[in-house]
CSV table of C-alpha atoms in Angstrom, one decimal:
chain,number,residue,atom,x,y,z
A,8,GLY,CA,-0.1,0.2,-0.1
A,9,GLU,CA,1.1,3.6,0.2
A,10,ASN,CA,3.4,4.9,2.7
A,11,VAL,CA,3.2,8.5,3.0
A,12,GLU,CA,6.4,10.4,5.2
A,13,GLN,CA,6.6,14.1,6.4
A,14,HIS,CA,9.1,16.2,7.6
A,15,PRO,CA,9.7,18.1,10.3
A,16,SER,CA,7.2,16.4,13.2
A,17,THR,CA,7.3,20.1,14.7
A,18,LEU,CA,8.7,23.5,13.3
A,19,SER,CA,8.5,26.7,15.0
A,20,VAL,CA,8.8,30.2,13.2
A,21,GLN,CA,8.5,33.8,13.9
A,22,GLU,CA,5.2,35.7,12.8
A,23,GLY,CA,5.9,36.8,9.3
A,24,ASP,CA,8.2,34.2,8.3
A,25,SER,CA,7.8,31.3,5.8
A,26,ALA,CA,6.9,27.8,6.9
A,27,VAL,CA,7.7,24.7,4.7
A,28,ILE,CA,6.6,21.1,5.4
A,29,LYS,CA,7.4,18.4,3.1
A,30,CYS,CA,5.9,14.8,2.3
A,31,THR,CA,7.1,12.1,0.3
A,32,TYR,CA,5.1,9.3,-1.1
A,33,SER,CA,5.7,5.6,-2.4
A,34,ASP,CA,3.2,4.7,-4.6
A,35,SER,CA,3.6,6.3,-8.2
A,36,ALA,CA,-0.1,5.9,-8.9
A,37,SER,CA,-1.3,8.5,-6.6
A,38,ASN,CA,-2.4,11.5,-7.8
A,39,TYR,CA,-4.7,13.5,-5.3
A,40,PHE,CA,-2.5,15.3,-2.6
A,41,PRO,CA,-4.7,16.8,0.2
A,42,TRP,CA,-3.4,19.2,2.9
A,43,TYR,CA,-5.2,19.2,6.7
A,44,LYS,CA,-4.8,21.7,9.2
A,45,GLN,CA,-5.9,20.5,12.5
A,46,GLU,CA,-6.4,23.1,15.5
A,47,LEU,CA,-6.5,21.6,19.1
A,48,GLY,CA,-9.8,20.1,19.7
A,49,LYS,CA,-11.1,20.1,16.6
A,50,GLY,CA,-11.0,17.7,13.5
A,51,PRO,CA,-8.6,18.2,10.7
A,52,GLN,CA,-9.9,20.9,7.9
A,53,LEU,CA,-9.1,20.5,4.5
A,54,ILE,CA,-6.9,23.6,3.4
A,55,ILE,CA,-5.4,22.7,0.1
A,56,ASP,CA,-5.2,20.2,-2.2
A,57,ILE,CA,-3.2,19.3,-5.8
A,58,ARG,CA,-3.7,16.6,-8.4
A,59,SER,CA,-0.8,15.2,-10.5
A,60,ASN,CA,-1.6,17.0,-13.4
A,61,VAL,CA,-0.6,20.2,-12.2
A,62,GLY,CA,2.8,21.3,-10.6
A,63,GLU,CA,1.8,24.0,-8.1
A,64,LYS,CA,-1.5,25.7,-6.5
A,65,LYS,CA,-1.7,28.6,-4.4
A,66,ASP,CA,-4.3,29.9,-2.2
A,67,GLN,CA,-3.7,33.3,-0.3
A,68,ARG,CA,-1.0,32.7,1.6
A,69,ILE,CA,-0.9,29.2,1.3
A,70,ALA,CA,0.9,27.1,-1.6
A,71,VAL,CA,1.5,23.4,-2.5
A,72,THR,CA,4.2,22.0,-4.7
A,73,LEU,CA,4.1,18.4,-6.4
A,74,ASN,CA,7.2,16.5,-8.1
A,75,LYS,CA,5.7,13.8,-9.6
A,76,THR,CA,9.2,12.4,-10.6
A,77,ALA,CA,10.9,12.8,-7.0
A,78,LYS,CA,7.5,11.5,-5.5
A,79,HIS,CA,7.3,14.8,-2.9
A,80,PHE,CA,4.7,17.4,-2.8
A,81,SER,CA,5.7,20.4,0.1
A,82,LEU,CA,3.4,22.7,2.0
A,83,HIS,CA,3.8,26.6,1.8
A,84,ILE,CA,3.0,29.5,4.4
A,85,THR,CA,3.9,32.5,3.8
A,86,GLU,CA,3.7,35.2,6.4
A,87,THR,CA,2.7,33.3,9.0
A,88,GLN,CA,0.5,34.7,11.7
A,89,PRO,CA,-0.2,33.0,15.2
A,90,GLU,CA,-3.7,31.6,13.9
A,91,ASP,CA,-1.9,29.6,11.6
A,92,SER,CA,-0.1,27.5,14.8
A,93,ALA,CA,-1.8,23.6,14.3
A,94,VAL,CA,-1.0,20.4,13.4
A,95,TYR,CA,-0.9,20.0,9.5
A,96,PHE,CA,-1.3,16.3,8.0
A,97,CYS,CA,-0.5,15.8,4.3
A,98,ALA,CA,-1.9,12.7,2.7
A,99,ALA,CA,-2.2,10.7,-0.8
A,100,SER,CA,-4.5,8.5,-2.7
A,101,LYS,CA,-4.8,7.1,-6.1
A,102,ALA,CA,-7.7,7.3,-8.7
A,103,GLY,CA,-10.9,5.4,-7.5
A,104,ALA,CA,-9.4,4.1,-4.2
A,105,ASN,CA,-10.5,6.7,-2.0
A,106,ASN,CA,-8.7,6.3,0.7
A,107,LEU,CA,-6.6,9.0,2.4
A,108,PHE,CA,-3.1,7.9,3.5
A,109,PHE,CA,-1.8,10.5,6.0
A,110,GLY,CA,1.5,11.3,6.9
A,111,THR,CA,2.5,11.8,10.5
A,112,GLY,CA,1.4,15.2,11.3
A,113,THR,CA,3.6,18.6,11.5
A,114,ARG,CA,3.0,20.5,14.7
A,115,LEU,CA,3.7,24.8,13.6
A,116,THR,CA,4.3,27.0,16.4
A,117,VAL,CA,4.0,30.6,15.2
A,118,ILE,CA,5.9,32.6,17.6
A,119,PRO,CA,4.3,36.5,18.1
B,24,ASP,CA,-20.0,23.1,11.5
B,25,SER,CA,-18.2,20.6,8.6
B,26,GLY,CA,-21.7,19.0,7.9
B,27,VAL,CA,-20.2,16.0,9.7
B,28,THR,CA,-22.0,15.2,13.2
B,29,GLN,CA,-20.2,12.8,15.3
B,30,THR,CA,-22.3,12.4,19.0
B,31,PRO,CA,-21.3,11.9,21.5
B,32,LYS,CA,-18.7,14.8,21.7
B,33,HIS,CA,-17.0,13.1,24.8
B,34,LEU,CA,-17.4,9.7,26.6
B,35,ILE,CA,-16.0,8.5,29.7
B,36,THR,CA,-16.4,4.7,30.4
B,37,ALA,CA,-15.0,1.9,32.3
B,38,THR,CA,-12.5,-0.9,30.9
B,39,GLY,CA,-14.6,-3.8,30.0
B,40,GLN,CA,-17.6,-2.2,28.8
B,41,ARG,CA,-18.8,-1.3,25.6
B,42,VAL,CA,-19.9,1.7,23.8
B,43,THR,CA,-21.3,3.0,20.3
B,44,LEU,CA,-20.2,6.1,18.8
B,45,ARG,CA,-22.6,7.8,16.0
B,46,CYS,CA,-21.7,9.8,13.0
B,47,SER,CA,-24.1,11.2,10.3
B,48,PRO,CA,-22.3,12.4,7.2
B,49,ARG,CA,-22.6,15.7,5.1
B,50,SER,CA,-25.5,15.6,3.0
B,51,GLY,CA,-24.9,13.6,-0.4
B,52,ASP,CA,-21.7,11.9,0.9
B,53,LEU,CA,-21.9,8.2,0.5
B,54,SER,CA,-18.9,7.2,2.0
B,55,VAL,CA,-17.6,7.0,5.9
B,56,TYR,CA,-14.6,6.6,7.4
B,57,TRP,CA,-13.4,6.3,10.8
B,58,TYR,CA,-10.0,6.9,12.2
B,59,GLN,CA,-8.3,6.9,15.8
B,60,GLN,CA,-5.8,9.6,17.0
B,61,SER,CA,-4.4,8.7,20.3
B,62,LEU,CA,-2.5,11.6,22.0
B,63,ASP,CA,0.1,13.0,19.7
B,64,GLN,CA,-0.3,10.7,17.4
B,65,GLY,CA,-1.0,10.6,13.7
B,66,LEU,CA,-4.4,9.4,12.0
B,67,GLN,CA,-4.9,5.8,12.3
B,68,PHE,CA,-7.6,4.6,9.5
B,69,LEU,CA,-9.7,1.7,10.7
B,70,ILE,CA,-12.5,1.2,8.0
B,71,HIS,CA,-14.4,2.8,5.3
B,72,TYR,CA,-18.0,2.2,4.3
B,73,TYR,CA,-19.5,3.4,1.1
B,74,ASN,CA,-23.2,3.6,0.7
B,75,GLY,CA,-23.9,0.6,3.2
B,76,GLU,CA,-21.0,-1.8,2.2
B,77,GLU,CA,-17.6,-2.2,3.9
B,78,ARG,CA,-15.0,-0.9,1.5
B,79,ALA,CA,-11.7,-1.0,3.0
B,80,LYS,CA,-10.4,-2.1,6.4
B,81,GLY,CA,-7.2,-0.6,8.2
B,82,ASN,CA,-5.7,-1.2,11.7
B,83,ILE,CA,-8.9,-1.9,13.3
B,84,LEU,CA,-9.1,-4.4,16.2
B,85,GLU,CA,-11.3,-7.4,16.2
B,86,ARG,CA,-12.7,-6.2,19.6
B,87,PHE,CA,-14.1,-3.1,17.5
B,88,SER,CA,-16.8,-3.3,14.8
B,89,ALA,CA,-18.6,-0.8,12.6
B,90,GLN,CA,-21.5,-0.6,10.1
B,91,GLN,CA,-23.5,2.1,7.8
B,92,PHE,CA,-27.3,1.9,7.8
B,93,PRO,CA,-29.8,2.7,5.0
B,94,ASP,CA,-29.8,6.5,5.9
B,95,LEU,CA,-25.8,6.7,5.6
B,96,HIS,CA,-25.1,7.5,9.3
B,97,SER,CA,-22.9,5.0,10.8
B,98,GLU,CA,-21.5,3.3,14.0
B,99,LEU,CA,-18.4,2.5,15.5
B,100,ASN,CA,-18.9,-0.2,18.3
B,101,LEU,CA,-16.2,-0.8,20.8
B,102,SER,CA,-15.8,-3.5,23.2
B,103,SER,CA,-14.0,-5.1,25.9
B,104,LEU,CA,-12.5,-1.9,26.5
B,105,GLU,CA,-8.7,-1.0,27.4
B,106,LEU,CA,-6.9,1.9,29.0
B,107,GLY,CA,-5.3,2.0,25.6
B,108,ASP,CA,-8.5,2.6,23.8
B,109,SER,CA,-8.8,5.8,24.8
B,110,ALA,CA,-8.3,8.3,22.4
B,111,LEU,CA,-10.3,10.8,19.6
B,112,TYR,CA,-12.6,8.5,17.2
B,113,PHE,CA,-12.8,10.6,13.7
B,114,CYS,CA,-15.7,10.2,11.5
B,115,ALA,CA,-14.9,11.5,8.0
B,116,SER,CA,-17.2,11.7,4.8
B,117,SER,CA,-16.5,12.3,1.2
B,118,PHE,CA,-18.2,11.9,-2.2
B,119,HIS,CA,-17.2,10.1,-5.3
B,120,ARG,CA,-17.7,11.2,-8.8
B,121,GLY,CA,-16.3,8.9,-11.2
B,122,LYS,CA,-12.6,8.0,-10.2
B,123,ALA,CA,-11.7,11.7,-9.5
B,124,ASN,CA,-11.0,11.9,-6.1
B,125,TYR,CA,-11.9,14.5,-3.4
B,126,GLY,CA,-11.1,14.9,0.1
B,127,TYR,CA,-12.4,14.5,3.1
B,128,THR,CA,-14.9,16.2,5.6
B,129,PHE,CA,-14.1,15.3,9.1
B,130,GLY,CA,-16.5,15.8,12.1
B,131,SER,CA,-15.1,17.1,15.4
B,132,GLY,CA,-14.7,13.8,16.8
B,133,THR,CA,-15.6,12.0,20.0
B,134,ARG,CA,-13.2,12.1,22.8
B,135,LEU,CA,-12.9,8.3,24.6
B,136,THR,CA,-11.5,8.2,27.8
B,137,VAL,CA,-11.5,4.4,29.3
B,138,VAL,CA,-10.8,4.3,33.6
């Protein structure tokens, strides 16, 4: 099955700096890569996703890049704010499978 | 409100007992997934139901079982509870259209404490 690895496990940045979280996947058939944000005491929330037919997608301060050859994808958060502090999960799945394989999570702390 | 409803929000029970967690998926979603999240751990996939049928099993213990009813709500049954079963249990739902994948919508979870 698919194996998704996520790094780093914890990340601290100063407010206003950028944060980057990286994930690798093992199954070359995977073609859908969502990112989730989990705030304390809440369920994970989808914040951005990318499909394998594009290399980059942006939504305001967040962006995701995908390198299919290297089988890795990354989440970029620019101009970080304290409310960005949360646990972020990457995930991968392949067409028709609909089962998401999650990374182990990154705890991001934005220091005011 | 994500549209996925989980009840109860909190549950405290003794070892050896049995509990039922309930999930109502977002309107229109046919798939329900159950995940377990222990303290500071990742999301462990338990089981997936699609339109009433079991589609995939993950690391689900034999003491645990689930079902999805005709109205698409799902229940996760946990029996012979042990201290190590204390965790957050999340339900997620998704909509399938052809072979395209769509993200999950998670509920707010049920926090189970076994004492």
